[in-house]
XYZ file of C-alpha atoms in Angstrom:
723
model
C -0.049 0.039 -0.021
C 1.361 3.478 -0.930
C 2.243 5.631 1.957
C 0.990 9.161 2.111
C 4.199 10.919 1.131
C 4.826 8.338 -1.683
C 1.447 9.112 -3.233
C 2.041 12.858 -3.036
C 5.460 12.516 -4.559
C 4.122 10.483 -7.443
C 1.666 13.208 -8.309
C 4.155 16.026 -7.884
C 6.511 14.232 -10.259
C 4.389 14.785 -13.240
C 2.344 17.746 -11.919
C 4.512 20.095 -9.883
C 1.537 22.523 -9.452
C -0.688 19.845 -7.846
C -2.469 20.845 -4.558
C -0.381 18.948 -2.020
C -2.542 19.983 0.879
C -5.658 18.688 -0.834
C -4.040 15.302 -1.464
C -2.914 15.087 2.164
C -6.322 15.952 3.520
C -7.929 13.329 1.331
C -5.501 10.606 2.338
C -5.969 11.293 6.022
C -9.774 11.595 5.673
C -10.203 8.216 3.899
C -8.136 6.442 6.569
C -10.160 8.053 9.338
C -13.514 7.568 7.696
C -12.978 3.852 6.908
C -11.338 3.370 10.317
C -11.288 -0.346 11.269
C -13.302 -1.603 8.216
C -11.764 -4.607 6.561
C -11.749 -6.088 3.033
C -12.378 -9.719 2.211
C -8.569 -10.114 2.032
C -8.215 -9.017 5.657
C -6.468 -5.809 4.717
C -7.729 -2.443 6.034
C -10.498 -1.128 3.783
C -8.714 2.160 3.184
C -5.923 0.231 1.347
C -8.432 -0.072 -1.567
C -9.051 3.579 -2.311
C -5.303 4.294 -1.787
C -4.375 1.580 -4.315
C -6.996 3.017 -6.819
C -5.317 6.401 -6.479
C -2.010 4.800 -7.144
C -3.350 3.180 -10.379
C -4.472 6.666 -11.536
C -1.072 8.230 -10.825
C 0.287 5.832 -13.534
C -2.140 7.647 -15.851
C -0.838 10.992 -14.675
C -4.256 12.180 -13.517
C -4.747 15.606 -11.958
C -4.983 16.235 -8.201
C -8.840 16.367 -8.157
C -9.099 12.954 -9.798
C -6.538 11.420 -7.317
C -8.486 13.063 -4.480
C -11.736 11.440 -5.868
C -10.177 8.079 -5.994
C -9.158 8.378 -2.267
C -12.697 9.400 -1.335
C -14.803 7.346 -3.768
C -16.180 4.850 -1.196
C -16.599 7.272 1.763
C -20.201 8.361 1.022
C -21.556 4.807 0.719
C -19.436 2.936 3.213
C -18.936 5.478 5.948
C -20.877 8.191 7.690
C -19.435 10.885 5.376
C -21.979 12.872 3.317
C -21.762 14.695 -0.062
C -22.175 18.008 1.842
C -19.185 17.161 4.074
C -16.998 16.227 1.069
C -17.950 19.489 -0.584
C -17.113 21.521 2.505
C -13.700 19.856 2.933
C -12.653 19.353 -0.620
C -14.705 21.612 -2.832
C -17.666 21.212 -5.258
C -15.726 19.522 -8.072
C -14.380 16.752 -5.933
C -17.848 16.265 -4.257
C -19.451 16.047 -7.694
C -16.972 13.466 -8.807
C -17.214 11.359 -5.653
C -20.961 11.380 -5.856
C -20.822 10.309 -9.535
C -18.383 7.380 -8.913
C -19.952 6.109 -5.611
C -20.765 2.415 -5.748
C -24.324 1.607 -6.704
C -24.798 -1.498 -4.562
C -27.932 -0.092 -2.823
C -29.976 -0.269 -6.040
C -32.788 -2.650 -5.564
C -33.719 -4.542 -8.767
C -35.675 -7.626 -9.389
C -33.102 -9.332 -11.623
C -29.426 -9.268 -12.219
C -29.919 -7.754 -15.732
C -31.967 -4.898 -14.259
C -29.355 -4.280 -11.627
C -26.562 -4.223 -14.193
C -28.587 -1.997 -16.543
C -29.365 0.483 -13.754
C -25.664 0.557 -12.785
C -24.737 1.190 -16.353
C -27.437 3.861 -16.842
C -26.299 5.897 -13.798
C -22.661 5.301 -14.691
C -22.942 6.556 -18.289
C -25.049 9.567 -17.230
C -22.482 10.525 -14.661
C -19.455 10.089 -16.902
C -21.147 12.114 -19.702
C -21.054 14.995 -17.257
C -17.423 14.491 -16.327
C -15.322 11.831 -18.014
C -13.056 11.573 -14.957
C -15.867 9.564 -13.332
C -15.216 6.872 -15.936
C -11.419 6.786 -15.237
C -11.831 6.500 -11.465
C -14.486 3.828 -11.907
C -12.290 1.794 -14.225
C -9.354 1.966 -11.785
C -11.685 0.972 -8.981
C -12.941 -2.003 -10.882
C -9.367 -3.007 -11.857
C -8.246 -3.106 -8.330
C -11.342 -5.061 -7.309
C -10.588 -7.622 -9.997
C -6.968 -7.924 -8.749
C -8.361 -8.920 -5.355
C -11.373 -10.902 -6.527
C -9.916 -14.217 -5.416
C -10.337 -13.177 -1.784
C -14.146 -13.262 -2.070
C -15.394 -16.569 -0.769
C -18.746 -16.663 -2.557
C -18.230 -18.159 -5.934
C -21.495 -16.826 -7.391
C -20.540 -13.338 -6.331
C -17.095 -13.714 -7.886
C -18.587 -14.906 -11.149
C -21.235 -12.119 -11.233
C -18.405 -9.458 -10.737
C -16.276 -11.085 -13.361
C -19.130 -11.333 -15.883
C -20.039 -7.628 -15.362
C -16.405 -6.670 -15.830
C -16.133 -8.663 -19.075
C -19.383 -7.326 -20.485
C -19.295 -3.660 -19.370
C -16.056 -2.389 -17.902
C -13.531 -4.050 -20.215
C -15.299 -2.810 -23.415
C -15.569 0.732 -21.915
C -11.847 0.602 -21.255
C -11.255 -0.417 -24.855
C -13.497 2.227 -26.193
C -11.427 5.027 -24.620
C -8.100 3.408 -25.674
C -7.031 2.124 -22.281
C -5.904 -1.272 -23.688
C -3.768 -2.266 -20.727
C -6.802 -1.859 -18.399
C -8.845 -3.795 -20.930
C -6.371 -6.677 -21.184
C -5.928 -7.048 -17.425
C -9.709 -6.966 -16.800
C -10.309 -9.572 -19.491
C -7.555 -11.880 -18.167
C -8.745 -11.737 -14.641
C -12.401 -12.214 -15.610
C -11.476 -15.066 -17.928
C -9.612 -16.784 -15.100
C -12.759 -16.683 -12.960
C -15.356 -17.526 -15.650
C -13.352 -20.177 -17.513
C -10.812 -21.502 -15.078
C -10.100 -24.755 -16.898
C -9.542 -22.945 -20.251
C -7.418 -20.357 -18.501
C -5.232 -22.943 -16.868
C -4.836 -24.942 -20.107
C -3.708 -21.954 -22.155
C -1.426 -20.679 -19.385
C 0.214 -24.120 -19.044
C 0.682 -24.378 -22.861
C 2.359 -20.928 -22.906
C 4.787 -22.038 -20.171
C 5.624 -25.136 -22.234
C 6.474 -22.929 -25.202
C 8.789 -20.831 -23.046
C 10.576 -24.004 -21.896
C 10.896 -25.422 -25.409
C 11.892 -22.260 -27.406
C 13.670 -20.154 -24.798
C 13.112 -16.401 -24.961
C 11.677 -16.479 -28.487
C 10.044 -13.055 -28.063
C 13.369 -11.386 -27.356
C 15.044 -13.152 -30.330
C 12.309 -12.086 -32.808
C 12.270 -8.596 -31.353
C 16.021 -8.199 -31.845
C 15.733 -9.337 -35.479
C 13.075 -6.687 -36.212
C 15.096 -4.018 -34.595
C 18.225 -5.020 -36.556
C 16.421 -4.762 -39.864
C 14.992 -1.284 -39.206
C 18.285 0.033 -37.663
C 20.237 -1.063 -40.763
C 17.793 1.103 -42.831
C 18.717 4.133 -40.663
C 15.416 4.157 -38.620
C 15.798 4.847 -34.934
C 13.363 2.410 -33.318
C 12.418 0.774 -30.075
C 11.005 -2.757 -30.352
C 9.187 -4.676 -27.637
C 7.249 -7.906 -27.807
C 4.732 -9.949 -25.818
C 2.632 -12.974 -26.044
C -1.098 -12.256 -26.376
C -2.923 -12.643 -23.165
C -4.844 -15.928 -22.432
C -8.290 -14.477 -23.118
C -7.293 -13.095 -26.539
C -5.861 -16.512 -27.469
C -8.903 -18.329 -26.270
C -11.204 -15.921 -28.159
C -9.298 -16.587 -31.418
C -9.540 -20.352 -30.825
C -13.308 -20.088 -30.352
C -13.827 -17.786 -33.354
C -11.640 -19.810 -35.760
C -12.638 -23.248 -34.265
C -8.972 -24.240 -34.028
C -6.726 -25.793 -31.320
C -3.870 -23.997 -29.557
C -1.387 -25.812 -31.803
C -3.166 -24.475 -34.957
C -2.889 -20.868 -33.701
C 0.279 -19.217 -35.303
C -0.113 -15.573 -34.298
C 0.262 -15.671 -30.538
C 3.080 -13.159 -30.454
C 2.719 -9.366 -31.019
C 5.617 -6.848 -31.434
C 5.527 -3.079 -31.244
C 7.960 -0.807 -33.094
C 8.128 2.793 -31.942
C 9.665 5.304 -34.315
C 10.072 9.104 -34.356
C 7.763 10.260 -37.135
C 4.620 9.239 -39.017
C 6.690 8.978 -42.287
C 9.009 6.507 -40.637
C 6.005 4.317 -39.655
C 5.288 3.810 -43.378
C 9.043 3.253 -44.112
C 9.350 0.701 -41.379
C 6.210 -1.130 -42.749
C 7.781 -1.358 -46.189
C 11.046 -2.762 -44.782
C 9.212 -5.422 -42.732
C 7.101 -6.444 -45.747
C 10.213 -6.690 -47.900
C 11.926 -8.912 -45.306
C 9.057 -11.171 -44.348
C 6.000 -12.256 -46.413
C 2.801 -10.431 -45.393
C -0.298 -12.351 -44.407
C -3.042 -11.289 -46.779
C -5.936 -9.410 -45.302
C -4.079 -8.756 -41.999
C -2.894 -5.202 -42.735
C -4.790 -2.298 -41.045
C -3.927 1.361 -41.335
C -5.285 3.095 -38.158
C -3.031 6.099 -38.842
C -5.036 7.387 -41.863
C -8.278 6.052 -40.419
C -8.054 6.067 -36.548
C -10.363 4.055 -34.436
C -13.236 5.868 -32.844
C -11.415 6.058 -29.538
C -8.511 7.899 -31.186
C -6.164 4.942 -31.435
C -3.598 5.306 -34.266
C -1.116 2.684 -35.444
C -0.156 0.394 -38.308
C -0.940 -3.268 -37.876
C 0.372 -6.090 -40.033
C 0.938 -9.814 -39.763
C 3.982 -11.527 -41.342
C 5.287 -14.977 -41.628
C 8.506 -14.664 -39.618
C 9.951 -18.114 -39.923
C 8.729 -21.682 -40.473
C 4.911 -21.176 -40.435
C 5.252 -18.745 -37.485
C 2.980 -15.718 -37.899
C 3.521 -12.697 -35.829
C 1.749 -9.421 -35.455
C 3.673 -6.147 -35.701
C 2.336 -2.757 -34.678
C 4.190 0.355 -35.784
C 3.543 3.814 -34.293
C 5.200 7.059 -33.113
C 5.820 7.797 -29.427
C 2.808 10.110 -29.330
C 0.608 7.403 -30.788
C 2.038 4.965 -28.229
C 1.105 7.223 -25.336
C -2.374 7.412 -26.769
C -2.493 3.595 -27.014
C -1.187 3.141 -23.444
C -3.243 5.874 -21.611
C -6.113 6.361 -24.062
C -8.328 9.247 -23.129
C -6.091 10.091 -20.106
C -3.275 10.973 -22.513
C -5.268 13.925 -23.796
C -6.253 15.264 -20.312
C -7.347 18.927 -20.437
C -9.328 19.584 -17.286
C -6.647 21.797 -15.697
C -7.177 24.370 -18.434
C -10.439 25.586 -17.030
C -13.758 24.697 -15.428
C -15.079 21.530 -17.020
C -12.047 21.248 -19.229
C -11.951 20.811 -23.015
C -14.013 17.980 -24.318
C -12.380 15.890 -27.125
C -15.228 15.170 -29.503
C -13.235 12.570 -31.346
C -12.533 10.752 -28.054
C -15.849 10.645 -26.274
C -18.538 11.530 -28.885
C -19.717 7.877 -28.542
C -20.558 8.542 -24.864
C -23.333 10.874 -26.090
C -24.625 8.046 -28.317
C -24.745 5.780 -25.271
C -26.663 8.431 -23.255
C -29.111 8.857 -26.138
C -29.650 5.015 -26.104
C -30.479 5.305 -22.405
C -33.131 7.880 -23.180
C -34.666 5.687 -25.839
C -34.433 2.193 -24.234
C -37.556 0.965 -22.403
C -36.416 -2.062 -20.393
C -33.219 -3.152 -18.595
C -32.650 -5.857 -21.237
C -32.867 -3.239 -24.042
C -30.309 -0.982 -22.202
C -27.818 -3.821 -21.945
C -28.429 -5.071 -25.493
C -28.026 -1.658 -27.139
C -25.005 -0.435 -25.116
C -23.197 -3.713 -25.661
C -23.796 -3.324 -29.358
C -22.313 0.156 -29.150
C -19.217 -1.020 -27.321
C -18.383 -4.481 -28.707
C -18.624 -4.573 -32.484
C -15.791 -4.269 -34.908
C -15.895 -1.095 -37.027
C -16.086 -0.074 -40.660
C -15.541 3.408 -42.065
C -18.028 5.077 -44.358
C -18.267 8.728 -45.582
C -20.882 11.337 -46.015
C -21.073 13.203 -49.411
C -19.048 15.978 -47.764
C -16.299 13.567 -46.723
C -17.136 13.285 -43.078
C -15.980 9.944 -41.583
C -18.664 7.814 -39.883
C -17.641 4.728 -37.968
C -20.045 1.862 -37.698
C -20.040 -1.790 -36.688
C -19.526 -4.432 -39.419
C -22.806 -5.345 -41.055
C -24.257 -1.842 -40.571
C -26.806 -0.595 -43.087
C -27.841 2.829 -44.457
C -30.309 3.182 -41.720
C -27.583 2.653 -39.150
C -25.526 5.326 -40.969
C -28.388 7.784 -40.939
C -28.918 7.389 -37.198
C -25.113 7.667 -36.606
C -25.164 11.102 -38.369
C -28.260 12.345 -36.381
C -31.275 10.770 -34.889
C -33.674 13.024 -36.809
C -31.985 12.033 -40.060
C -32.568 8.346 -39.234
C -36.236 8.969 -38.447
C -36.710 10.750 -41.798
C -34.869 8.237 -44.049
C -36.707 7.101 -47.154
C -33.779 5.796 -49.221
C -30.059 5.732 -49.700
C -27.376 6.098 -52.373
C -24.183 4.160 -51.814
C -21.372 5.280 -54.120
C -24.031 7.302 -56.138
C -26.140 4.169 -56.700
C -29.617 3.603 -55.098
C -29.622 0.577 -52.941
C -32.139 -1.037 -50.540
C -31.959 0.261 -47.056
C -31.054 -3.139 -45.696
C -27.827 -3.364 -47.813
C -24.734 -3.852 -45.589
C -22.181 -1.139 -45.989
C -18.525 -1.777 -46.816
C -15.293 0.038 -45.850
C -14.886 3.224 -47.838
C -18.513 3.544 -49.022
C -19.852 7.018 -49.636
C -23.389 7.192 -48.327
C -26.076 9.728 -49.209
C -29.248 9.550 -47.174
C -32.543 10.514 -48.918
C -35.018 11.922 -46.475
C -38.554 13.288 -46.171
C -40.125 15.109 -43.244
C -43.312 13.038 -43.842
C -41.338 9.798 -43.267
C -41.273 7.969 -39.985
C -39.232 4.970 -38.639
C -40.541 1.679 -39.820
C -40.903 -1.349 -37.488
C -39.380 -3.726 -40.140
C -36.118 -1.776 -39.859
C -35.613 -3.715 -36.571
C -34.985 -6.803 -38.587
C -31.737 -5.458 -40.197
C -30.279 -2.579 -38.174
C -27.233 -3.467 -36.117
C -26.360 -0.386 -34.025
C -27.838 0.062 -30.570
C -28.551 3.741 -31.319
C -30.688 2.879 -34.369
C -32.510 -0.032 -32.583
C -33.317 2.119 -29.534
C -34.664 5.032 -31.604
C -36.874 2.714 -33.778
C -38.284 0.873 -30.780
C -39.054 4.177 -29.074
C -41.029 5.264 -32.025
C -42.798 1.941 -32.349
C -43.846 2.144 -28.696
C -45.221 5.622 -29.127
C -47.013 4.711 -32.294
C -48.565 1.682 -30.710
C -49.660 3.790 -27.755
C -51.314 6.339 -30.135
C -53.133 3.525 -31.917
C -54.342 2.033 -28.577
C -55.538 5.539 -27.493
C -57.391 6.054 -30.752
C -59.146 2.685 -30.366
C -59.869 3.499 -26.717
C -61.467 6.760 -27.600
C -63.829 4.974 -30.056
C -64.794 2.396 -27.451
C -65.181 5.050 -24.715
C -67.462 7.150 -27.014
C -69.578 4.021 -27.716
C -69.897 3.245 -23.987
C -70.911 6.831 -23.206
C -73.654 6.588 -25.811
C -74.893 3.356 -24.214
C -75.275 4.934 -20.744
C -78.921 5.373 -19.598
C -78.548 9.177 -19.485
C -76.213 11.922 -20.618
C -73.196 12.365 -18.364
C -71.882 15.624 -16.972
C -68.642 17.419 -17.959
C -66.700 16.010 -14.965
C -67.795 12.398 -15.405
C -64.749 11.260 -17.350
C -62.364 13.008 -14.899
C -64.235 11.354 -11.952
C -64.020 8.004 -13.693
C -60.249 8.443 -14.071
C -59.954 8.934 -10.315
C -62.149 6.040 -9.488
C -60.055 3.731 -11.711
C -56.824 5.046 -10.086
C -55.359 6.194 -13.416
C -53.080 9.267 -13.796
C -54.783 10.990 -16.746
C -57.124 10.735 -19.681
C -54.471 9.287 -22.035
C -53.864 6.434 -19.610
C -57.578 5.742 -19.537
C -57.864 5.607 -23.305
C -54.813 3.374 -23.549
C -56.123 0.959 -20.960
C -59.539 0.704 -22.694
C -57.818 0.247 -26.151
C -55.658 -2.533 -24.811
C -58.735 -4.093 -23.173
C -57.102 -3.810 -19.791
C -60.451 -2.509 -18.555
C -63.725 -4.217 -19.246
C -66.786 -2.348 -20.636
C -68.562 -2.938 -17.341
C -65.765 -1.432 -15.292
C -65.643 1.693 -17.465
C -69.352 2.305 -17.479
C -69.598 1.793 -13.694
C -66.774 4.306 -13.235
C -68.548 6.831 -15.510
C -71.901 6.376 -13.902
C -72.122 4.213 -10.766
C -74.980 1.652 -11.035
C -75.138 1.816 -14.905
C -73.286 -1.430 -15.412
C -76.585 -3.338 -14.754
C -77.918 -1.910 -17.997
C -74.983 -3.289 -20.003
C -76.308 -5.613 -22.718
C -74.237 -8.429 -24.044
C -72.561 -7.653 -27.380
C -69.799 -9.333 -29.440
C -66.433 -8.150 -28.371
C -64.503 -5.865 -30.767
C -61.513 -8.110 -30.962
C -61.310 -11.257 -32.934
C -62.900 -14.271 -31.348
C -60.087 -16.479 -32.468
C -56.389 -16.407 -32.031
C -54.693 -14.185 -34.676
C -50.932 -13.782 -34.895
C -49.018 -12.308 -37.793
C -45.322 -12.520 -38.555
C -43.715 -9.291 -39.804
C -45.353 -6.989 -37.264
C -43.599 -5.634 -34.160
C -45.161 -7.460 -31.149
C -47.901 -5.372 -29.584
C -48.527 -3.159 -32.659
C -52.261 -2.863 -33.392
C -53.665 -4.127 -36.690
C -56.947 -4.934 -38.265
C -58.104 -7.305 -41.018
C -59.332 -5.427 -44.036
C -63.136 -5.354 -44.451
C -62.735 -5.254 -48.261
C -61.014 -8.553 -48.802
C -61.532 -10.381 -45.525
C -58.200 -12.185 -45.351
C -58.211 -15.535 -43.504
C -55.293 -17.558 -42.289
C -53.622 -19.297 -45.209
C -53.999 -16.310 -47.542
C -50.965 -14.503 -48.824
C -51.161 -11.181 -47.074
C -49.582 -7.763 -46.990
C -49.909 -4.879 -44.635
C -50.602 -1.240 -45.431
C -49.450 1.307 -42.860
C -50.660 4.891 -42.939
C -49.936 7.596 -40.443
C -52.529 7.738 -37.684
C -54.520 4.880 -39.304
C -52.594 1.898 -37.982
C -51.871 -1.264 -39.976
C -54.467 -2.911 -42.280
C -53.902 -6.528 -43.386
C -55.041 -7.279 -46.906
C -55.146 -10.367 -49.061
C -52.377 -10.080 -51.664
C -54.975 -10.331 -54.459
C -57.197 -7.507 -53.068
C -57.927 -4.931 -55.748
C -57.902 -2.224 -53.093
C -54.081 -2.612 -52.839
C -53.936 -0.514 -55.946
C -54.994 2.461 -53.767
C -52.020 1.882 -51.419
C -49.378 3.834 -53.255
C -49.322 6.426 -50.503
C -48.831 3.855 -47.676
C -45.976 1.844 -46.443
C -46.156 -1.841 -47.509
C -45.213 -4.545 -45.061
C -44.465 -8.126 -46.021
C -46.540 -10.247 -43.667
C -47.347 -13.883 -43.040
C -49.704 -15.732 -40.663
C -48.482 -16.938 -37.318
C -48.256 -20.618 -36.611
C -51.258 -20.565 -34.243
C -53.574 -18.226 -36.205
C -57.104 -19.411 -36.696
C -60.363 -17.845 -37.442
C -61.387 -15.173 -39.938
C -64.396 -13.845 -41.864
C -64.572 -14.611 -45.608
C -67.126 -13.196 -48.010
C -68.502 -15.520 -50.763
C -71.047 -15.153 -53.543
C -73.312 -18.100 -54.005
C -75.822 -18.400 -56.919
C -78.485 -21.017 -56.468
C -81.329 -22.229 -58.692
C -84.674 -20.585 -58.017
C -86.398 -23.710 -56.875
C -87.687 -24.998 -53.479
C -84.979 -26.264 -51.053
C -81.994 -24.562 -52.738
C -81.443 -22.106 -49.799
C -81.692 -25.049 -47.418
C -78.936 -26.894 -49.424
C -76.625 -23.896 -49.148
C -77.327 -23.465 -45.419
C -76.880 -27.184 -44.795
C -73.448 -27.158 -46.443
C -72.399 -24.299 -44.214
C -73.659 -26.164 -41.135
C -72.055 -29.512 -42.175
C -68.647 -27.791 -42.498
C -68.997 -25.909 -39.199
C -69.023 -22.424 -40.791
C -71.031 -19.773 -38.971
C -73.147 -17.406 -41.092
C -72.509 -13.810 -39.849
C -74.348 -12.015 -42.589
C -76.570 -13.032 -45.546
C -77.781 -10.701 -48.305
C -79.920 -11.402 -51.376
C -77.823 -9.507 -53.939
C -79.789 -10.315 -57.063
C -82.801 -12.380 -58.098
C -84.495 -13.278 -61.329
C -86.810 -15.968 -62.503
C -84.095 -18.611 -62.829
C -81.463 -17.831 -60.099
C -80.964 -16.129 -56.754
C -77.536 -14.660 -55.907
C -76.492 -14.340 -52.195
C -73.567 -12.526 -50.567
C -72.587 -14.453 -47.439
C -70.139 -13.501 -44.702
C -68.792 -16.753 -43.163
C -66.758 -17.376 -40.104
C -64.133 -19.949 -41.045
C -60.927 -21.246 -39.497
C -58.501 -20.781 -42.378
C -58.170 -20.817 -46.105
C -58.318 -24.667 -46.354
C -61.635 -24.621 -44.477
C -63.048 -22.062 -46.858
C -61.742 -23.926 -49.921
C -63.579 -27.117 -48.716
C -66.769 -25.245 -48.260
C -66.613 -23.632 -51.773
C -65.812 -27.075 -53.284
C -68.837 -28.633 -51.521
C -71.085 -25.754 -52.739
C -69.903 -26.288 -56.323
C -70.548 -29.998 -56.076
C -74.211 -29.371 -55.134
C -76.794 -29.614 -58.000
C -78.719 -26.717 -56.484
C -75.717 -24.443 -56.641
C -74.763 -22.816 -59.952
C -71.871 -20.654 -58.852
C -69.753 -20.346 -55.706
C -66.878 -17.862 -55.469
C -64.999 -15.892 -52.944
C -65.915 -12.263 -53.363
C -63.773 -9.153 -53.439
C -64.844 -5.494 -52.900
C -65.315 -4.590 -56.490
C -67.272 -7.772 -57.248
C -64.139 -9.433 -58.732
C -63.561 -13.070 -57.743
C -60.354 -14.769 -56.721
C -58.833 -16.521 -59.797
C -59.362 -20.217 -58.963
C -58.047 -23.292 -60.806
C -59.912 -25.691 -58.505
C -63.303 -25.608 -60.361
C -64.325 -29.185 -61.172
C -63.534 -30.283 -64.766
C -66.230 -33.020 -64.743
C -69.848 -33.033 -63.938
C -70.335 -32.303 -60.242
C -71.499 -35.112 -57.864
C -74.598 -34.549 -55.774
C -74.032 -34.322 -52.043
C -75.748 -37.317 -50.351
C -78.901 -36.147 -48.495
C -78.838 -32.699 -50.025
C -82.296 -31.101 -50.682
C -83.006 -29.942 -54.205
């Protein structure tokens, strides 16, 4: 554990103007506040915040950040308060300590909700001051170093999993690769102990068999570059166990089949020498195709810059070589901390290139609805490999692999994503679901009348796009439910025994314990309230007058693939689609989604609507079909028709005499059937009856569905049918 004077001397070494008195007060305060508290290791608790502060001195953090590290557990774990911290150490330190305080008191019903709430508060805090992130990462790193002292295995695994899924990716995104690697290694050791031991043992065997191979190869690289007149420092290392295991999993290969487990770093003076060194290395050793990456001309989103290449150094041994300047190396080692600027003024200077992605994550938090969505979207934003695409003006947009034009639009701005109607990639119009490639130039076509489409969720890859689309879908669904609820409410008011007063609806809202009118309409639309409950709330005692009536919703189970779950829809009255029909959805603003048969003539009027490719769900059953039946004008014919309907279990909902003359009667019949196969059997039975001249499924304009099933031979009479 660092002693007080050692910690102060470390800070003064790189920051002579640091407030020594502030650091001393914080050191003494944390020791006094934590007192006799112990950690699981048996060490005094105050050793933890002191070690966290020591980790941050390696990043050369300012005195306020070091002070925050010393105090970061005092508010939660001692009797200290935010007000006391502010009084003793100033408002900046108090704000930082409050932002980085552990969130263990959060009560959540599930582990995912707890992790999501931690992440939500964490991201919101660090968006206000990025130093919160740096202190929290150092705190988590030290906790991982001492994780083995925790006796409860489930708790150890939970902490390790949270570190692997949230904190290690965060460290990577701000360029703190050493933090990331150590967190991953320690988490991997806890989560996959057998794999960790196996890989570690194999690495030790390689050391014993090949001696110090890393040093030999590094010396060879340095010799080649020095002969060319390049001043260079070369260092090498084996990739850490988690990185090796991940490659084995991704490539489905054994340890022996992995050939690139060594990585070397060449540090030169200038950017020009980076490219010179690359040429020399490629001339000396064959390059592995597809393994060269130029992060100098196109830096990673976290600001990382370097040249990466893989070469075959000797007999089938592939090695990775990274070439960079010293400035690039500092950025790679310290990440965002290498560009520290807070001492230049209140709040410091924000590096947009470094932490613009944090604003994306905060926007995701605003759009996400559930804990699971928060974790899903933020992990998307932190984990995925990147590609580079350009706006027509040449602005660089970084996206995960597999991203589409819709993802690109939302990456530029949320409003642009919402208004997207099309895209041109490299001046050629492409479908919105087309994956983008490195170097693509993307032009988004937009319209203010356009809105996000639920089907976009099937192909977007970024958390930001998915969160924004889901938010719109939820709002649109709520609007549709409220519109339906208003219609039902108006109908119920009309059915009351007398006219209600102006305050009746407000009184009903209070009786039903709802917050406002919108909530009432939504509850009615979702059928969360029965007609009886609503009428009784509007006018106590009126529910006794409620007459039975068919419910507004379908009597049978209807599910449709291609619609976002929960989005309201209705089956078109014009074509009466039934399960088994090929169907399509028409979506119009403020009108919801109407499901049509693919052969419905009314689809020609749908040029102003958004078309949705739909299909029936596996358990869908029940629908209303309209048929036209022409029977002979003779006694018993109507009975034959009705008998066929009854025999096949089809309920007649409506029967109209459409036309009559001396020879024939034409009826329009609305039938309740289970599916298309049921309807087809009924029509075939009608056509087989001698009393029936014509039986067809009817469409709104009087057109009939083209049908190749009409009998080619004389129809057989149905046994027992009346003529």
